[in-house]
Structures are given as structure tokens and as C-alpha cells.
Tab-separated table of C-alpha atoms in Angstrom:
chain	number	residue	atom	x	y	z
A	139	MET	CA	40.598	40.728	40.469
A	140	GLY	CA	43.745	38.710	41.069
A	141	SER	CA	46.249	36.215	39.694
A	142	GLN	CA	45.797	32.533	38.935
A	143	GLN	CA	48.114	31.746	41.837
A	144	ASP	CA	45.849	33.745	44.155
A	145	ALA	CA	42.795	31.918	42.797
A	146	ASP	CA	44.422	28.524	43.373
A	147	THR	CA	45.249	29.477	46.967
A	148	LEU	CA	41.692	30.679	47.547
A	149	GLN	CA	40.174	27.541	46.020
A	150	ARG	CA	42.425	25.215	48.017
A	151	THR	CA	41.948	27.031	51.332
A	152	TRP	CA	38.168	27.273	51.006
A	153	GLY	CA	38.005	23.588	50.062
A	154	SER	CA	39.756	22.678	53.304
A	155	ILE	CA	36.906	24.055	55.430
A	156	SER	CA	33.804	23.760	53.230
A	157	GLU	CA	32.197	21.364	50.769
A	158	GLN	CA	30.454	24.281	49.064
A	159	PRO	CA	31.787	24.389	45.468
A	160	LEU	CA	33.639	27.522	44.416
A	161	GLU	CA	33.971	28.706	40.820
A	162	ILE	CA	36.389	31.614	40.319
A	163	GLN	CA	36.550	33.925	37.295
A	164	LEU	CA	39.646	36.126	37.073
A	165	ILE	CA	40.260	39.662	35.841
A	166	ASP	CA	43.799	41.070	35.776
A	167	PRO	CA	44.516	43.439	38.693
A	168	VAL	CA	45.290	46.988	37.557
A	169	ARG	CA	48.529	47.146	39.543
A	170	GLN	CA	49.902	44.041	37.846
A	171	LEU	CA	49.522	45.398	34.318
A	172	PRO	CA	52.886	46.024	32.621
A	173	ALA	CA	52.359	49.635	31.555
A	174	THR	CA	51.065	52.834	33.096
A	175	GLU	CA	48.873	53.246	30.021
A	176	ALA	CA	46.654	50.451	31.330
A	177	PRO	CA	43.359	49.870	29.487
A	178	THR	CA	41.482	50.599	32.696
A	179	SER	CA	38.132	51.375	31.057
A	180	LEU	CA	38.133	47.953	29.387
A	181	LEU	CA	39.002	46.274	32.683
A	182	SER	CA	36.138	48.087	34.396
A	183	ASP	CA	33.679	47.119	31.664
A	184	GLU	CA	34.730	43.471	31.933
A	185	LEU	CA	34.354	43.522	35.705
A	186	PHE	CA	30.864	45.037	35.613
A	187	GLU	CA	29.763	42.668	32.845
A	188	ARG	CA	30.855	39.593	34.806
A	189	ALA	CA	29.427	41.022	38.008
A	190	ALA	CA	25.936	40.737	36.542
A	191	ALA	CA	26.104	36.923	36.760
A	192	ALA	CA	28.136	36.368	39.946
A	193	ASP	CA	27.331	35.531	43.562
A	194	VAL	CA	30.319	37.230	45.227
A	195	LEU	CA	32.563	39.994	43.887
A	196	LEU	CA	36.148	40.795	44.930
A	197	TYR	CA	37.297	44.151	43.550
A	198	PRO	CA	39.173	47.386	44.412
A	199	VAL	CA	37.404	49.622	46.913
A	200	SER	CA	37.668	52.536	44.455
A	201	MET	CA	35.012	50.806	42.301
A	202	LEU	CA	32.449	50.558	45.108
A	203	ALA	CA	30.419	53.647	44.188
A	204	GLU	CA	30.132	52.560	40.568
A	205	MET	CA	29.121	49.060	41.669
A	206	VAL	CA	26.286	50.676	43.609
A	207	SER	CA	25.374	53.005	40.752
A	208	ARG	CA	25.178	50.106	38.298
A	209	LYS	CA	23.189	48.044	40.812
A	210	ARG	CA	25.776	45.260	40.874
A	211	VAL	CA	25.929	44.789	44.673
A	212	MET	CA	23.542	44.409	47.588
A	213	PRO	CA	24.035	45.311	51.262
A	214	LEU	CA	25.895	42.737	53.340
A	215	LEU	CA	23.918	40.332	55.488
A	216	ALA	CA	24.383	40.393	59.251
A	217	SER	CA	26.162	37.321	60.647
A	218	GLU	CA	23.003	36.312	62.530
A	219	THR	CA	21.009	36.401	59.287
A	220	VAL	CA	23.524	34.152	57.553
A	221	SER	CA	23.340	31.572	60.352
A	222	ALA	CA	19.539	31.715	60.405
A	223	GLU	CA	19.263	31.135	56.655
A	224	PHE	CA	21.565	28.128	56.891
A	225	ALA	CA	19.508	26.747	59.785
A	226	ASP	CA	16.265	27.132	57.824
A	227	ALA	CA	17.834	25.152	54.986
A	228	ASP	CA	19.096	22.437	57.371
A	229	ALA	CA	22.607	23.136	56.081
A	230	GLU	CA	25.827	22.989	58.036
A	231	VAL	CA	27.355	26.388	58.758
A	232	PRO	CA	31.174	26.404	58.519
A	233	VAL	CA	32.757	27.473	61.812
A	234	LEU	CA	33.415	31.221	61.944
A	235	GLU	CA	35.454	32.721	64.753
A	236	ASN	CA	34.045	35.619	66.746
A	237	ARG	CA	36.287	38.338	65.347
A	238	SER	CA	36.725	41.902	66.487
A	239	ALA	CA	34.672	44.620	64.822
A	240	VAL	CA	35.864	46.036	61.526
A	241	PRO	CA	38.053	49.116	62.238
A	242	VAL	CA	36.232	52.405	61.840
A	243	ALA	CA	38.332	53.533	58.854
A	244	LEU	CA	37.496	50.366	56.937
A	245	ARG	CA	33.811	50.608	57.860
A	246	MET	CA	33.797	54.104	56.404
A	247	ALA	CA	35.633	53.000	53.250
A	248	THR	CA	33.211	50.137	52.569
A	249	SER	CA	29.967	51.986	53.302
A	250	ILE	CA	28.067	54.520	51.244
A	251	ALA	CA	25.493	56.807	52.854
A	252	GLY	CA	25.753	54.679	55.995
A	253	GLU	CA	24.948	51.380	54.250
A	254	LYS	CA	27.519	48.584	54.635
A	255	LEU	CA	28.164	47.223	51.156
A	256	ALA	CA	31.513	45.437	51.254
A	257	LYS	CA	33.852	43.420	53.445
A	258	PRO	CA	37.403	44.845	53.631
A	259	LEU	CA	40.072	42.317	52.659
A	260	GLY	CA	43.080	44.595	52.668
A	261	GLY	CA	43.493	47.732	54.692
A	262	TYR	CA	47.132	48.655	54.105
A	263	LEU	CA	48.146	52.157	55.148
A	264	PRO	CA	51.521	53.683	54.289
A	265	SER	CA	53.844	54.112	57.241
A	266	LEU	CA	56.947	56.196	57.712
A	267	MET	CA	59.373	53.353	58.436
A	268	LEU	CA	62.515	54.276	60.341
A	269	GLY	CA	65.484	51.917	60.427
A	270	GLU	CA	67.648	51.515	63.523
A	271	SER	CA	69.997	54.364	62.589
A	272	SER	CA	67.036	56.756	62.224
A	273	SER	CA	64.725	55.444	64.942
A	274	ASP	CA	65.162	58.510	67.164
A	275	VAL	CA	64.702	61.051	64.359
A	276	SER	CA	61.639	63.282	64.696
A	277	VAL	CA	59.737	63.662	61.409
A	278	PRO	CA	56.486	65.487	62.232
A	279	THR	CA	56.201	67.392	58.929
A	280	TRP	CA	56.921	66.779	55.253
A	281	ASP	CA	59.638	69.435	55.398
A	282	ASP	CA	61.288	67.314	58.090
A	283	TYR	CA	60.991	64.264	55.845
A	284	THR	CA	62.702	66.074	52.960
A	285	ALA	CA	65.484	67.078	55.360
A	286	LEU	CA	65.824	63.433	56.423
A	287	VAL	CA	66.160	62.316	52.798
A	288	GLU	CA	68.941	64.843	52.293
A	289	SER	CA	70.771	64.062	55.543
A	290	SER	CA	70.688	60.321	54.779
A	291	ASP	CA	72.580	60.879	51.509
A	292	GLY	CA	69.480	59.865	49.595
A	293	LYS	CA	68.893	56.621	51.476
A	294	CYS	CA	65.170	57.232	51.854
A	295	SER	CA	62.415	56.360	49.416
A	296	GLU	CA	58.687	56.670	48.830
A	297	PRO	CA	56.509	54.713	46.349
A	298	THR	CA	56.892	55.963	42.773
A	299	ALA	CA	56.397	52.663	40.907
A	300	PRO	CA	53.680	52.519	38.231
A	301	GLN	CA	50.219	52.503	39.847
A	302	TRP	CA	51.732	53.582	43.190
A	303	ALA	CA	53.013	57.120	42.557
A	304	GLY	CA	49.506	58.550	42.196
A	305	ALA	CA	48.406	56.914	45.440
A	306	MET	CA	51.491	58.330	47.180
A	307	TYR	CA	50.537	61.830	46.048
A	308	LEU	CA	47.010	61.306	47.421
A	309	TRP	CA	48.443	60.054	50.716
A	310	ARG	CA	50.585	63.183	50.921
A	311	LEU	CA	47.554	65.341	50.149
A	312	ALA	CA	45.417	63.612	52.779
A	313	SER	CA	47.991	64.167	55.520
A	314	SER	CA	48.721	67.756	54.434
A	315	LEU	CA	45.330	69.344	53.717
A	316	GLN	CA	42.879	70.349	56.412
A	317	THR	CA	39.636	71.306	54.697
A	318	THR	CA	39.214	70.506	50.993
A	319	TRP	CA	39.497	67.152	49.243
A	320	LEU	CA	40.110	66.858	45.482
A	321	PHE	CA	36.861	68.374	44.169
A	322	ASP	CA	34.641	71.371	44.804
A	323	ARG	CA	31.615	70.154	46.754
A	324	GLU	CA	29.107	72.008	44.602
A	325	SER	CA	30.503	71.912	41.054
A	326	LEU	CA	32.814	68.851	41.298
A	327	ALA	CA	35.518	70.952	39.652
A	328	PRO	CA	38.974	69.460	40.357
A	329	LEU	CA	40.916	71.457	42.959
A	330	LEU	CA	44.392	70.282	41.983
A	331	THR	CA	45.381	73.613	40.445
A	332	GLN	CA	44.942	75.365	43.786
A	333	PRO	CA	48.272	76.450	45.334
A	334	GLU	CA	48.203	73.975	48.222
A	335	TYR	CA	47.735	70.992	45.878
A	336	VAL	CA	50.551	72.141	43.607
A	337	ALA	CA	52.768	72.749	46.648
A	338	VAL	CA	52.274	69.178	47.889
A	339	LEU	CA	53.286	67.738	44.509
A	340	GLN	CA	56.294	70.065	44.365
A	341	GLN	CA	57.295	68.920	47.847
A	342	MET	CA	57.070	65.290	46.695
A	343	LYS	CA	59.137	66.085	43.600
A	344	ASP	CA	61.819	67.762	45.737
A	345	ALA	CA	62.025	64.808	48.139
A	346	VAL	CA	62.255	62.257	45.323
A	347	ALA	CA	64.990	64.335	43.664
A	348	LYS	CA	67.061	64.148	46.869
A	349	SER	CA	66.615	60.358	47.018
A	350	SER	CA	69.262	58.250	45.261
A	351	PRO	CA	68.148	57.244	41.730
A	352	GLU	CA	68.454	53.527	42.518
A	353	TYR	CA	65.591	53.967	44.985
A	354	HIS	CA	63.223	55.530	42.452
A	355	GLY	CA	60.311	53.561	41.020
A	356	LEU	CA	59.862	51.256	44.019
A	357	THR	CA	56.666	49.774	45.476
A	358	PRO	CA	55.774	50.028	49.189
A	359	GLY	CA	56.832	46.408	49.722
A	360	GLU	CA	60.188	46.916	48.015
A	361	ILE	CA	60.844	49.942	50.211
A	362	TYR	CA	59.932	47.950	53.325
A	363	ARG	CA	62.391	45.210	52.387
A	364	ALA	CA	65.134	47.766	51.701
A	365	VAL	CA	64.612	49.307	55.148
A	366	ALA	CA	64.527	45.833	56.738
A	367	ASN	CA	67.816	44.939	55.036
A	368	GLY	CA	69.449	48.153	56.240
A	369	GLU	CA	69.861	49.359	52.663
A	370	LEU	CA	67.590	52.348	53.327
A	371	GLN	CA	67.660	54.426	56.506
A	372	ALA	CA	63.968	55.235	56.172
A	373	GLY	CA	61.127	54.990	53.718
A	374	ILE	CA	57.388	55.121	53.187
A	375	GLY	CA	55.600	51.843	52.632
A	376	PHE	CA	54.403	48.677	54.323
A	377	PRO	CA	55.193	44.940	54.383
A	378	GLN	CA	53.978	43.116	51.286
A	379	LEU	CA	54.285	39.442	50.493
A	380	ASP	CA	56.977	39.018	47.833
A	381	THR	CA	55.852	36.487	45.236
A	382	GLY	CA	58.520	37.382	42.674
A	383	PRO	CA	61.684	35.478	41.687
A	384	GLU	CA	63.510	36.739	44.803
A	385	ALA	CA	60.714	35.804	47.192
A	386	ASP	CA	62.959	33.541	49.263
A	387	GLY	CA	65.561	36.239	49.882
A	388	PRO	CA	66.300	37.377	53.450
A	389	SER	CA	64.225	40.208	54.872
A	390	GLY	CA	66.944	41.437	57.229
A	391	ASP	CA	67.237	41.796	60.991
A	392	THR	CA	66.717	45.558	61.278
A	393	VAL	CA	64.218	46.675	63.903
A	394	ILE	CA	61.807	49.040	62.164
A	395	THR	CA	59.916	51.833	63.886
A	396	PHE	CA	56.525	52.445	62.251
A	397	LYS	CA	55.176	56.004	62.351
A	398	GLU	CA	52.219	57.775	60.794
A	399	LEU	CA	52.974	59.889	57.749
A	400	PRO	CA	54.246	63.429	58.335
A	401	GLY	CA	51.793	66.283	58.102
A	402	SER	CA	51.727	69.993	57.457
A	403	ALA	CA	52.832	72.508	60.077
A	404	VAL	CA	51.863	75.917	61.382
A	405	SER	CA	54.135	78.546	62.904
A	406	SER	CA	53.495	79.443	66.533
A	407	ARG	CA	53.003	83.095	65.671
A	408	ALA	CA	50.658	83.693	68.575
A	409	THR	CA	53.467	83.068	71.043
A	410	GLY	CA	55.973	85.079	69.076
A	411	THR	CA	58.113	82.005	68.359
A	412	GLU	CA	57.912	81.731	64.598
A	413	ASP	CA	60.769	79.238	64.493
A	414	GLU	CA	58.753	76.723	66.490
A	415	ARG	CA	56.486	74.684	64.270
A	416	ARG	CA	53.889	72.205	65.423
A	417	PRO	CA	52.264	69.568	63.198
A	418	LEU	CA	48.596	70.043	62.449
A	419	PRO	CA	46.162	67.140	62.882
A	420	HIS	CA	46.011	65.341	59.561
A	421	ARG	CA	43.822	62.930	57.701
A	422	ALA	CA	44.557	59.642	55.959
A	423	MET	CA	43.226	57.546	53.068
A	424	VAL	CA	43.064	53.781	52.617
A	425	ASP	CA	44.779	52.221	49.620
A	426	PRO	CA	42.428	52.926	46.670
A	427	PHE	CA	43.158	49.463	45.257
A	428	MET	CA	42.448	47.674	48.552
A	429	LEU	CA	40.430	44.538	47.820
A	430	VAL	CA	36.910	44.316	49.186
A	431	GLY	CA	34.246	41.650	48.874
A	432	SER	CA	30.566	42.230	48.169
A	433	MET	CA	27.481	40.142	47.642
A	434	ALA	CA	26.443	40.496	44.005
A	435	ALA	CA	22.956	41.767	43.236
A	436	SER	CA	22.594	38.636	41.088
A	437	CYS	CA	23.494	36.354	44.024
A	438	ARG	CA	21.498	33.119	44.010
A	439	GLN	CA	22.829	31.728	47.316
A	440	THR	CA	22.839	34.581	49.804
A	441	ALA	CA	23.499	32.456	52.894
A	442	ALA	CA	26.454	30.637	51.325
A	443	ALA	CA	27.788	33.911	49.922
A	444	GLY	CA	27.459	35.553	53.326
A	445	VAL	CA	29.417	32.766	55.002
A	446	PHE	CA	32.123	32.968	52.331
A	447	LEU	CA	32.528	36.722	52.841
A	448	GLU	CA	32.673	36.354	56.623
A	449	TRP	CA	35.317	33.662	56.204
A	450	ILE	CA	37.515	35.445	53.663
A	451	GLY	CA	37.403	38.562	55.836
A	452	GLY	CA	39.247	36.761	58.635
A	453	GLY	CA	37.202	33.717	59.600
A	454	GLN	CA	38.634	30.526	61.036
A	455	GLY	CA	40.776	28.663	58.529
A	456	SER	CA	41.444	31.715	56.346
A	457	GLU	CA	44.996	32.180	57.674
A	458	PRO	CA	46.688	30.615	54.583
A	459	LEU	CA	45.125	33.339	52.437
A	460	TYR	CA	46.892	36.071	54.373
A	461	ARG	CA	50.193	34.211	54.274
A	462	ASN	CA	50.103	33.622	50.510
A	463	ILE	CA	48.130	36.415	48.790
A	464	SER	CA	49.990	39.719	48.721
A	465	SER	CA	46.910	41.941	48.329
A	466	LEU	CA	45.380	40.725	51.604
A	467	VAL	CA	46.233	41.876	55.115
A	468	ASN	CA	44.608	40.487	58.236
A	469	VAL	CA	42.963	43.307	60.186
A	470	ALA	CA	40.591	41.016	62.091
A	471	THR	CA	42.953	39.290	64.518
A	472	PRO	CA	45.072	41.062	67.166
A	473	ALA	CA	48.785	41.594	66.529
A	474	SER	CA	51.630	42.010	69.014
A	475	GLU	CA	53.584	45.267	69.221
A	476	SER	CA	56.431	43.404	70.936
A	477	SER	CA	56.773	40.703	68.286
A	478	THR	CA	60.193	40.214	66.705
A	479	ASP	CA	58.387	39.843	63.363
A	480	MET	CA	58.320	43.312	61.807
A	481	ALA	CA	55.238	42.451	59.743
A	482	GLU	CA	53.402	41.686	62.995
A	483	ARG	CA	54.566	44.982	64.486
A	484	TYR	CA	53.234	46.712	61.400
A	485	ARG	CA	49.850	45.022	61.876
A	486	ALA	CA	49.759	46.243	65.480
A	487	TRP	CA	50.538	49.788	64.310
A	488	LEU	CA	47.973	49.451	61.503
A	489	SER	CA	45.230	48.411	63.900
A	490	THR	CA	45.725	51.603	65.896
A	491	GLN	CA	45.761	53.813	62.802
A	492	LEU	CA	42.610	52.257	61.340
A	493	SER	CA	40.754	53.069	64.552
A	494	SER	CA	40.974	56.777	63.763
A	495	PRO	CA	37.925	58.473	62.177
A	496	GLY	CA	40.050	61.026	60.300
A	497	PHE	CA	39.871	59.431	56.855
A	498	VAL	CA	38.971	60.846	53.449
A	499	PRO	CA	37.315	58.776	50.695
A	500	THR	CA	39.079	57.273	47.720
A	501	LEU	CA	37.980	58.406	44.255
A	502	GLN	CA	34.445	57.029	44.470
A	503	LEU	CA	33.398	57.871	40.930
A	504	ALA	CA	32.364	55.982	37.824
A	505	GLY	CA	35.504	55.150	35.874
A	506	ALA	CA	37.644	55.534	39.006
A	507	ALA	CA	40.435	53.454	37.469
A	508	GLU	CA	40.649	55.953	34.594
A	509	TYR	CA	40.978	58.851	37.039
A	510	TYR	CA	43.745	57.031	38.906
A	511	ASN	CA	45.527	56.091	35.704
A	512	VAL	CA	45.937	59.669	34.483
A	513	LEU	CA	46.830	60.828	37.999
A	514	ASP	CA	49.521	58.173	38.336
A	515	ARG	CA	50.984	58.854	34.908
A	516	LYS	CA	51.271	62.614	35.422
A	517	VAL	CA	52.647	62.300	38.955
A	518	ARG	CA	55.370	59.976	37.668
A	519	GLU	CA	56.177	62.350	34.794
A	520	CYS	CA	56.549	65.091	37.386
A	521	VAL	CA	58.475	63.474	40.252
A	522	LEU	CA	60.659	61.264	38.042
A	523	GLY	CA	60.905	63.560	35.028
A	524	GLU	CA	60.915	67.135	33.830
A	525	LEU	CA	57.218	67.993	34.078
A	526	SER	CA	56.641	70.820	36.561
A	527	ALA	CA	54.246	70.354	39.463
A	528	GLU	CA	52.084	73.216	38.234
A	529	VAL	CA	51.720	71.817	34.717
A	530	ALA	CA	51.148	68.285	36.026
A	531	CYS	CA	48.302	69.487	38.236
A	532	GLU	CA	46.808	71.434	35.343
A	533	GLN	CA	46.927	68.382	33.079
A	534	ILE	CA	45.407	66.107	35.718
A	535	SER	CA	42.596	68.604	36.347
A	536	GLU	CA	41.882	68.936	32.640
A	537	ALA	CA	41.795	65.159	32.167
A	538	TRP	CA	39.557	64.688	35.203
A	539	SER	CA	37.132	67.325	33.924
A	540	LYS	CA	36.870	65.433	30.632
A	541	LEU	CA	36.218	62.208	32.530
A	542	HIS	CA	33.429	63.978	34.442
A	543	GLN	CA	31.767	64.699	31.108
A	544	LYS	CA	32.383	61.187	29.787
A	545	HIS	CA	30.699	59.583	32.796
A	546	ASP	CA	27.971	62.258	33.215
A	547	ARG	CA	28.868	65.062	35.585
A	548	ALA	CA	25.504	65.085	37.376
A	549	SER	CA	25.793	61.373	38.142
A	550	GLN	CA	29.390	61.809	39.287
A	551	LYS	CA	28.359	64.611	41.642
A	552	ARG	CA	25.756	62.368	43.247
A	553	MET	CA	28.283	59.546	43.703
A	554	TRP	CA	30.872	61.858	45.224
A	555	ARG	CA	28.413	63.467	47.620
A	556	ARG	CA	27.194	60.046	48.795
A	557	ALA	CA	30.782	58.847	49.256
A	558	ARG	CA	31.459	61.908	51.397
A	559	SER	CA	28.055	61.548	53.098
A	560	ILE	CA	27.115	65.135	52.348
A	561	GLY	CA	23.895	64.549	50.493
């Protein structure tokens, strides 16, 4: 999935290091569709149909479980195996740098039941970004974040653009909840109508309402640029390559402090100091539309495909990809925390965060894009409109239950349990 511009960059960059021909077939990325009512089921069908005749697949990580269920991917080859196969064929192996191991969070996101099935090509995590005027502000909990939005006269923002609002709600849930995650483990019944899930959406709605209207409907990258320009005092997002009409605009000189998202809090009742609140340890979730690469089950050239995946995941000569394709972020090479480039500082922060094991899975279900689409639409209707948090959660749960039936509940339960490695 990607744009023609991305495909041209990929073709040109690969051609500079390899004589192996590369044929690319494109499918529109979900996040670049013009409406929230995206025909996601049709996109998924097209992807799976084309996957049956491909060598390598690049797709959102949220589709991994269905790729496995439909037998469209095979486990990745070890680097040594790739080199050995090339040697047996008397073929020249393109030079691959010895890169650091894939961060634990990305290994978890691209494996099912312990089997490594995809190469992570993205890896963005949302950060609480504090501008210079807010750099010393403590924001350990979401209540503290709401207070910051109010005290900044609304000059804070979080992603509520189409195809981002639903992810933002999931990121809030991941950092707020301690035990459950989206579905009942036994029945797969959606849990969104439970009080804690409704409360998180209400908290998001309250924070967005306190943010100035001109900062509603933004993407993570737009929020990053607004913080970098000093327009926003703080925001939730991450650096994204701007390929739009204003791509050459200045990014600003503001020094940004990157922090993990706030979490929930518990009162220190045991010590008799109820006013003191400490943040609880919280979990995180990778971007559900993070691109990953897999070897197709129909692959006819496993060695060449293995080399290509190693290269696109951060191999030598792949640097132009990460400078020119907005959906990619380099998590393979070290970054400097002291760099004056804020994007580099973000990468240094990201590397630390991705080393944590406290991650929950994305919606690893058949028809995942359909689940995300209804989630995103209802979250936007709630936080940007008049729909109450309680009703929004009820409507999402009802729609998800219908999707369970559409895609066979028993099969969905098996996928979800494998994604969570609980059976």
C-alpha cells in the first residue's frame, strides 16, 4: 500500500544498489482516502487477491493475522539463510549492513504465536511533545494533560484527523488500562461499554473540547510541526515527512521535549495522603497502520525477496527511502539524543520506548480495517461532535459484534488469542 510517488522512490533507490528487477503494484493506503467512510472491505479484498501472486507484500501491521489466516505469507528467512541461498545460486548478494536487533515491541507486533512473519518498516509511537514554554511541566496523568490544555488557552492538540482519531483513542486506552484489552478473552465480546472504556473516551472528548477549534482535526505530523513552530505549547504526535503543497515550509527552531503518553493514576490512600497521586505503569500500542513487509506464500524467489526485505528494513543504501517516504521511520540505526534535529531526537526517544515489553496488540482480526473504520468514525463523532461517549462506545461495540459474525466469530477468536499469545 502506498502512493505512486512512494513507488517511484522505492524503485529508484533499489535500482541504485541492485540489478534485480522490481515490479510494484499499488493499492491506495487507507489513511490517504478522502472520506472516513472508506471502502475498507474492498481494499482488503484487493490486497489479499493480489497477494496470491506476489513475492513480497508491504501492508499495514493490522492485517497480519488475516494474512496468516488466508495463508498469504510465510515466515521470514534468517539472514544467514538468505546469504546461503544466494551463494548456492552463484549470485551476488547486495551489501547489507549489520544492523541492531529489531526492538522488542516491533518483534512482538510482527510475530504471531512466536513466529516472525514480517519486517517492521515503520514503528511510530505517539509522544507527548512539550514546547520550550512547557518543557518543565509535569504531565504524568491524563487529568494533568487536560489541565495543561486548559492552562495553555487551548494551545494543545491531539490527533483527531480522519483515520487518526480512532488510533488516538486506542493509544489513550493502552496507557490508561491495566488488565483488559478491547475484548473478553473467552467470548470475544467487545468491552468498550465497560465504565473504564467510556471514561477514557469522555476524558478525550473533554480535552479536545478545551483545545482551540483551529487545532481540531490534525494529524500527528501536523501537530508536531505546530509545536516546532511555537504555535502550540504542547501536543501529541510525532515527526512525519510533509509531502503536501507546504512541504518546503519552515519547521521552526523550538526545542521539543519528547515524553511518553500520560497514564492513569491511583490515590495514595494507604499513606493517608489522598491528594497525592502517582501514575500507574502503563502499556502502549504501535501504530495499527504501521507498514510491514512479508514474504508472500506465493514467492518464487525467496533469496531475492529475503534480501529485499532486509534492505528495505534498514539495509545499506536504504536511507533515501526514510528521507522521502512519510510512512517509514528508521528504527534500525542509532539516533542522537543531543542532535539539534528534533526528528533525530524523536528517533532516540522512540528507540528507548520500543525497547519496552509493555505493548498490547493492534486489532489482529479478519477485516481489521473495517473495525478501525467504524471506531474512527464514532470517535470523531464523539470528540468533535455531539455524540456522547457512552452512546459512541455502545455503537462501536454493536458494530464490532456484527463484524465478528460477518467474519466468523470462532475464527476471529482464534486469531485474537494467537495475537495475544494466549492459546
